[in-house]
Coordinates of C-alpha atoms in Angstrom, one line a residue:
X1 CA 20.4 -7.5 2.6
X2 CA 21.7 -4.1 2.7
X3 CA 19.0 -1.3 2.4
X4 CA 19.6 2.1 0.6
X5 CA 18.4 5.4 1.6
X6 CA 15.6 7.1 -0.3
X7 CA 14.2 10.3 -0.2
X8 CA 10.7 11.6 -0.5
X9 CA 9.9 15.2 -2.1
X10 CA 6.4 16.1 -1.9
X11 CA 4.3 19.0 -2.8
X12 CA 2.9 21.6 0.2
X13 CA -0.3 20.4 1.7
X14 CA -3.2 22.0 0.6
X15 CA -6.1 20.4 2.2
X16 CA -6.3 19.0 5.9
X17 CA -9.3 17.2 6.4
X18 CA -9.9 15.4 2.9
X19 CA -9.5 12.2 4.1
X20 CA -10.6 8.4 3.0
X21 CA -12.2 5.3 4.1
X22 CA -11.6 1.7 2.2
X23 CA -15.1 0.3 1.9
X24 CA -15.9 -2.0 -0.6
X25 CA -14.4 -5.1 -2.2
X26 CA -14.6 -6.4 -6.1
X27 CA -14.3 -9.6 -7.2
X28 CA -13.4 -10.0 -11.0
X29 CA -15.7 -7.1 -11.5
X30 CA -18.3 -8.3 -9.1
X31 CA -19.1 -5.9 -5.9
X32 CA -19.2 -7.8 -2.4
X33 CA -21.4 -5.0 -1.0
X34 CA -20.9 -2.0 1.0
X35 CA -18.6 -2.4 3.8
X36 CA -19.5 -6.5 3.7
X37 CA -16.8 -8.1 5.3
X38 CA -14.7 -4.8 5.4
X39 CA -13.2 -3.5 9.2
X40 CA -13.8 0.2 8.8
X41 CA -13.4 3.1 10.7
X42 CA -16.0 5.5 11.8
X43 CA -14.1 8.3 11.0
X44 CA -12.0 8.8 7.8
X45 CA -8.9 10.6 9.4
X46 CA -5.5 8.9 9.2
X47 CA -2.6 7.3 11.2
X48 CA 0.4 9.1 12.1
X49 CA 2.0 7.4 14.4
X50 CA 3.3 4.3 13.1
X51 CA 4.2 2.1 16.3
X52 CA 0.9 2.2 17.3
X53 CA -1.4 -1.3 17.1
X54 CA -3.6 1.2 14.6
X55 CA -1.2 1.1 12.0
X56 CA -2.3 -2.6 11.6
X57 CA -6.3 -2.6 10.4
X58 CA -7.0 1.0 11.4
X59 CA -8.9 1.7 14.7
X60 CA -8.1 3.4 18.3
X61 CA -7.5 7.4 16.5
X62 CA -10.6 6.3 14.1
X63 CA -12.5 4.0 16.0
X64 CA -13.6 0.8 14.0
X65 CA -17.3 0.5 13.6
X66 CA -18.8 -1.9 15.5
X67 CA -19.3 -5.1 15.7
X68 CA -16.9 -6.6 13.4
X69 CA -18.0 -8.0 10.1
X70 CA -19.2 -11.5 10.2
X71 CA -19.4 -11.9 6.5
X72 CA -15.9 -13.9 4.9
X73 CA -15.6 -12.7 0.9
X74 CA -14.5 -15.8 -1.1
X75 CA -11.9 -15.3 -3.5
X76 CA -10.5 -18.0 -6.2
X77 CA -6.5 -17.0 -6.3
X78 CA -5.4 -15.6 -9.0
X79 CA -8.5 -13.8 -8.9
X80 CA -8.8 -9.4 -10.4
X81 CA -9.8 -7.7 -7.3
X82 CA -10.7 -4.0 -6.8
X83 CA -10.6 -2.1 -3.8
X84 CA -13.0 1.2 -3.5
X85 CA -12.1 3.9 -1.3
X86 CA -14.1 7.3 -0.7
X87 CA -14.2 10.4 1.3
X88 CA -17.0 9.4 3.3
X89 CA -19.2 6.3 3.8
X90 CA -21.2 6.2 0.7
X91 CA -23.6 3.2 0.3
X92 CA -24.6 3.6 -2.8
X93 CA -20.9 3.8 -4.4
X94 CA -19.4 5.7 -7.1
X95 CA -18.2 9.3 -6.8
X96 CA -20.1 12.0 -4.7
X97 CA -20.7 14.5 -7.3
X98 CA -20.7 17.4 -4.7
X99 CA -17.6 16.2 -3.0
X100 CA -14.7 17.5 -4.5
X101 CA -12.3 15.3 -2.4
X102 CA -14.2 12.4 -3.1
X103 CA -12.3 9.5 -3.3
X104 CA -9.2 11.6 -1.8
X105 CA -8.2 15.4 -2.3
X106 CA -5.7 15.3 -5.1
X107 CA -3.0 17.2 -3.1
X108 CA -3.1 13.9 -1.1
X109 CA -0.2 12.0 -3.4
X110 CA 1.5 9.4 -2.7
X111 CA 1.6 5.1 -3.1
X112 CA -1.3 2.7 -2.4
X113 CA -0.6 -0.9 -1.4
X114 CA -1.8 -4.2 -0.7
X115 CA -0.8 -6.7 1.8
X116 CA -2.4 -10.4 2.9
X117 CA -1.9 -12.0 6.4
X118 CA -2.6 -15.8 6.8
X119 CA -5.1 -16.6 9.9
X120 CA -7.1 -19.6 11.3
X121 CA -10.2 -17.4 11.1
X122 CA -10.9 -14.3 8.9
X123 CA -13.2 -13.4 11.8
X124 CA -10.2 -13.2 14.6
X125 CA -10.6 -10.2 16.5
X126 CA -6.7 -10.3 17.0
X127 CA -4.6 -8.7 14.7
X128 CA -1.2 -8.1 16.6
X129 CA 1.3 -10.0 15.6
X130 CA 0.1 -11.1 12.2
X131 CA 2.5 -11.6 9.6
X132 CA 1.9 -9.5 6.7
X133 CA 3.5 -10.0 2.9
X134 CA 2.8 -7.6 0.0
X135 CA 0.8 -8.4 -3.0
X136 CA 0.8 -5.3 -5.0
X137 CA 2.1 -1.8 -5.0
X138 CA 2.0 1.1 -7.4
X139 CA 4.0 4.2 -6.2
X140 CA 5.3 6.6 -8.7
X141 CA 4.9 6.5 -12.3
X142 CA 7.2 7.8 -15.2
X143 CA 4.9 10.3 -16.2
X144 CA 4.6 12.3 -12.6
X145 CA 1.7 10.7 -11.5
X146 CA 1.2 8.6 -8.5
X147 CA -1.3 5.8 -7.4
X148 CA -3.8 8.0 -6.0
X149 CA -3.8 9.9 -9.1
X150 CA -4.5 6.6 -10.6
X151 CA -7.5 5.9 -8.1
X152 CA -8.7 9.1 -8.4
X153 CA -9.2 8.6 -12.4
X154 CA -10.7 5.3 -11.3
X155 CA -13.0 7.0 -9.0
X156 CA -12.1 5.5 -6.0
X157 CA -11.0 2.3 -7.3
X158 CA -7.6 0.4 -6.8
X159 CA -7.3 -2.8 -9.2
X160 CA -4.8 -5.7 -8.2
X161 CA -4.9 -9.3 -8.2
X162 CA -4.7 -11.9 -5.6
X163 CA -1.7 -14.6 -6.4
X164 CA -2.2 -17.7 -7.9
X165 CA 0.6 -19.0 -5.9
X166 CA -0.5 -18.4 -2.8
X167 CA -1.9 -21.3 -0.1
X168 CA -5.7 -21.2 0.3
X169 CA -7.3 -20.8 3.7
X170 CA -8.6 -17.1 5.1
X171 CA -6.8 -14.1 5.3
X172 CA -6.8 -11.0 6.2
X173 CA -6.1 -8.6 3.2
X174 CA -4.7 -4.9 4.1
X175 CA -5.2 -2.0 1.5
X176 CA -3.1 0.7 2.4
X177 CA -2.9 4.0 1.2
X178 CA -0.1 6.8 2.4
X179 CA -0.5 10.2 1.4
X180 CA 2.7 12.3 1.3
X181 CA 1.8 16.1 1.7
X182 CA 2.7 16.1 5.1
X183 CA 5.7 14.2 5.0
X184 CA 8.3 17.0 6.0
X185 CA 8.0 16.1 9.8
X186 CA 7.3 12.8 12.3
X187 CA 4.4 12.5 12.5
X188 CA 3.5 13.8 9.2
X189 CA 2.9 11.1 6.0
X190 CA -0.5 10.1 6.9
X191 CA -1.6 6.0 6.8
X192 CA -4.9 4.9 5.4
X193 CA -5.9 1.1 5.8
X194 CA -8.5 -0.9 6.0
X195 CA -9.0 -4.7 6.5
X196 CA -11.0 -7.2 4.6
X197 CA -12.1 -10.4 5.6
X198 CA -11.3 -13.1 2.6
X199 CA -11.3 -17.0 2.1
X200 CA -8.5 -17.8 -0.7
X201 CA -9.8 -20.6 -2.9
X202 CA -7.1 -23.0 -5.3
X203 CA -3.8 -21.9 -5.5
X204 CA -1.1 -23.1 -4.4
X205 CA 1.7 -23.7 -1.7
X206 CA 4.0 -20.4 -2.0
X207 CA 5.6 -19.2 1.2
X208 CA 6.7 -15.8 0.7
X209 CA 9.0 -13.4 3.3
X210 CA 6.5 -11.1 5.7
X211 CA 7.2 -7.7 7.8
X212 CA 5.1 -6.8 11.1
X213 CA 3.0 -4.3 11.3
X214 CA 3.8 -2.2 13.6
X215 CA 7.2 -2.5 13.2
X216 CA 7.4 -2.0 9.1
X217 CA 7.7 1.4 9.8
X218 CA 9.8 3.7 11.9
X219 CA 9.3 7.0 12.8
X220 CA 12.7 7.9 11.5
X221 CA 12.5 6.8 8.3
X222 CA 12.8 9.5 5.1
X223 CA 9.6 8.8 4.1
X224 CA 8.2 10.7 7.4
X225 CA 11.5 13.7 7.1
X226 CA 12.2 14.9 3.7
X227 CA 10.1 17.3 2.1
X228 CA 10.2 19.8 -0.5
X229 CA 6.7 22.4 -1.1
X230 CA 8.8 23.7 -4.4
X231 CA 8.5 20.5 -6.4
X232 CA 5.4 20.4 -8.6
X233 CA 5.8 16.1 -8.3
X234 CA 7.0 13.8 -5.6
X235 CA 9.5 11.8 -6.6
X236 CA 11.4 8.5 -4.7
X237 CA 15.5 8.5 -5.3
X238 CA 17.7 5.3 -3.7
X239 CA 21.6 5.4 -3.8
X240 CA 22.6 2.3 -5.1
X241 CA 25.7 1.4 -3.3
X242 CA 28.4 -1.5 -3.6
X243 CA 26.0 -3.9 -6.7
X244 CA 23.9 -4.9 -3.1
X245 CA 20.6 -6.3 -4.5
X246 CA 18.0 -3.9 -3.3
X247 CA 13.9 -4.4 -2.1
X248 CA 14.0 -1.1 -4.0
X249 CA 10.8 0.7 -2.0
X250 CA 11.0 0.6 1.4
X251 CA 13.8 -0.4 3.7
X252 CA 11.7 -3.4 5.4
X253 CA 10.9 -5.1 2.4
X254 CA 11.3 -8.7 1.9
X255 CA 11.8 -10.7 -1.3
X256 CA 8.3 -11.9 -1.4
X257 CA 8.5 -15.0 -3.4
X258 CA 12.9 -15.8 -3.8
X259 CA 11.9 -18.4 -6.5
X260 CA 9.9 -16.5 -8.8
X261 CA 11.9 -13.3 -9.6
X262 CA 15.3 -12.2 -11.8
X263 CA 17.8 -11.3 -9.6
X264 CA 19.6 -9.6 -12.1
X265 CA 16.4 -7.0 -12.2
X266 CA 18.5 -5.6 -9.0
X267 CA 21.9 -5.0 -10.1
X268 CA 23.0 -1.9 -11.1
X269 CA 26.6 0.1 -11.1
X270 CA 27.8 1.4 -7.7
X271 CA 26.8 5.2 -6.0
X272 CA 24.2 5.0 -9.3
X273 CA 20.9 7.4 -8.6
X274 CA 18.2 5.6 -10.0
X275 CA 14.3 6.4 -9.4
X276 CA 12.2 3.1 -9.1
X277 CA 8.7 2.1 -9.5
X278 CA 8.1 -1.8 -8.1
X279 CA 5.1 -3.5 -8.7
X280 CA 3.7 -6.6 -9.0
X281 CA 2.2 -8.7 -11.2
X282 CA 0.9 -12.3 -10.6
X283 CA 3.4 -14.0 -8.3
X284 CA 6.3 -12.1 -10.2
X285 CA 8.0 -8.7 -8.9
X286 CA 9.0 -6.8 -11.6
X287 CA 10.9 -2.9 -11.5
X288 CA 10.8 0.0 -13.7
X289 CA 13.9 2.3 -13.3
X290 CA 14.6 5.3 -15.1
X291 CA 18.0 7.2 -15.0

């Protein structure tokens, strides 16, 4: 599959240390408990360097706390999930009314995603080598805003579902969130993940196309170079080129599920500059584009 270029513009940075920690799991509106069955850091800083095994589940930069999680969150697939992310560890939840980077500072813009790996054990210490495919994304929407905008409003929570299609067994489920102020330089787009523990109930027998982490990301990619401090919104841009079909966010993307979506979603007339939003819902990928 061929694989456009995109480019990133992003507004200046204007907070360094307002970082953020995934640490809490919903389950169709139900809340797991703080930091049950969550790996999470002791420290809310982010990844920079993506060929690192931290990229993965977080850890070695912001050491995980320790020991692991022992508790395994049962989900029914198909399920409405919601992960919470703050600006510090917060047991009680919600916002932190005298933190005014709690969830995230809102110069922090930039896409949040989702991603499940299948294991024998959700309580494997081992997480090289897992093979990750995405469940969700929200990136940039038509109006200027971006996902963390979106979580923000939410205070702090990011709402997706787990597939109905999907095998049952445990998993490992990877929220990640990349913030984009920084992106004009490698290392500069900073990575926030965290990994929860889960045991997929029903579903079904789906087999969908996986990246590695690391190895989704390369340090050279746009995403990490291009930057612009005059734009008041970020925005993505691919060049289509020669009708190729297109994973339309970033260049290691796999068509998850090949049965489930319209290929025609990804046609479009040659050396055409179209802005994309990709997200999905249910076992279906689906694509805004705007001209």
């Amino acid at each position: 599959m061929y694989t456009s270029p995109f480019v990133v513009l992003a507004v200046a940075a204007t907070s360094v240390h307002a970082h953020t920690i995934f640490q809490r799991l919903w389950v169709n509106g139900v809340d797991q408990g703080f930091v049950k069955g969550i790996r999470y850091p002791t420290y809310n800083g982010p990844v920079t360097d993506v060929t690192t095994n931290d990229i993965i589940c977080n850890g070695g930069v912001n050491p995980l706390h320790t020991p692991l999680p022992t508790d395994i969150i049962n989900i029914a697939a198909g399920s409405s999930v919601s992960a919470e992310w703050h600006h510090g560890l917060n047991v009680n939840g919600g916002l932190d009314p005298s933190d005014s980077s709690d969830p995230i500072d809102p110069s922090h813009k930039g896409p949040i995603m989702a991603y499940l790996a299948k294991v024998d054990s959700a309580l494997t210490t081992t997480v090289t080598g897992l093979k990750w495919f995405k469940i969700f994304e929200d990136g940039l929407h038509s109006d200027g805003t971006w996902a963390v905008d979106t979580m923000i409003t939410n205070k702090g929570l990011v709402h997706f579902k787990i597939p109905a299609c999907i095998a049952p067994g445990n998993y490992l489920l990877r929220v990640e969130l990349i913030a984009l102020h920084g992106a004009s330089v490698y290392p500069g787009a900073q990575f926030y993940m965290g990994c929860a523990q889960i045991n997929v109930t029903g579903g079904g027998s789906a087999s969908p196309a996986t990246v590695s982490f690391p190895g989704a990301y390369q340090g050279s990619n746009p995403l990490d170079q291009l930057h612009d401090s005059r734009s008041p919104t970020i925005y993505l841009r691919w060049k289509f080129e020669h009708n190729h079909e297109q994973d339309l966010f970033h260049h290691y993307e796999q068509d998850l599920f090949h049965h489930d979506y319209d290929q025609n979603l990804f046609h479009h007339h040659d050396e055409q500059d179209i802005d994309y939003h990709v997200y999905w819902h249910g076992c279906t990928i689906r694509a805004m584009w705007r001209y």
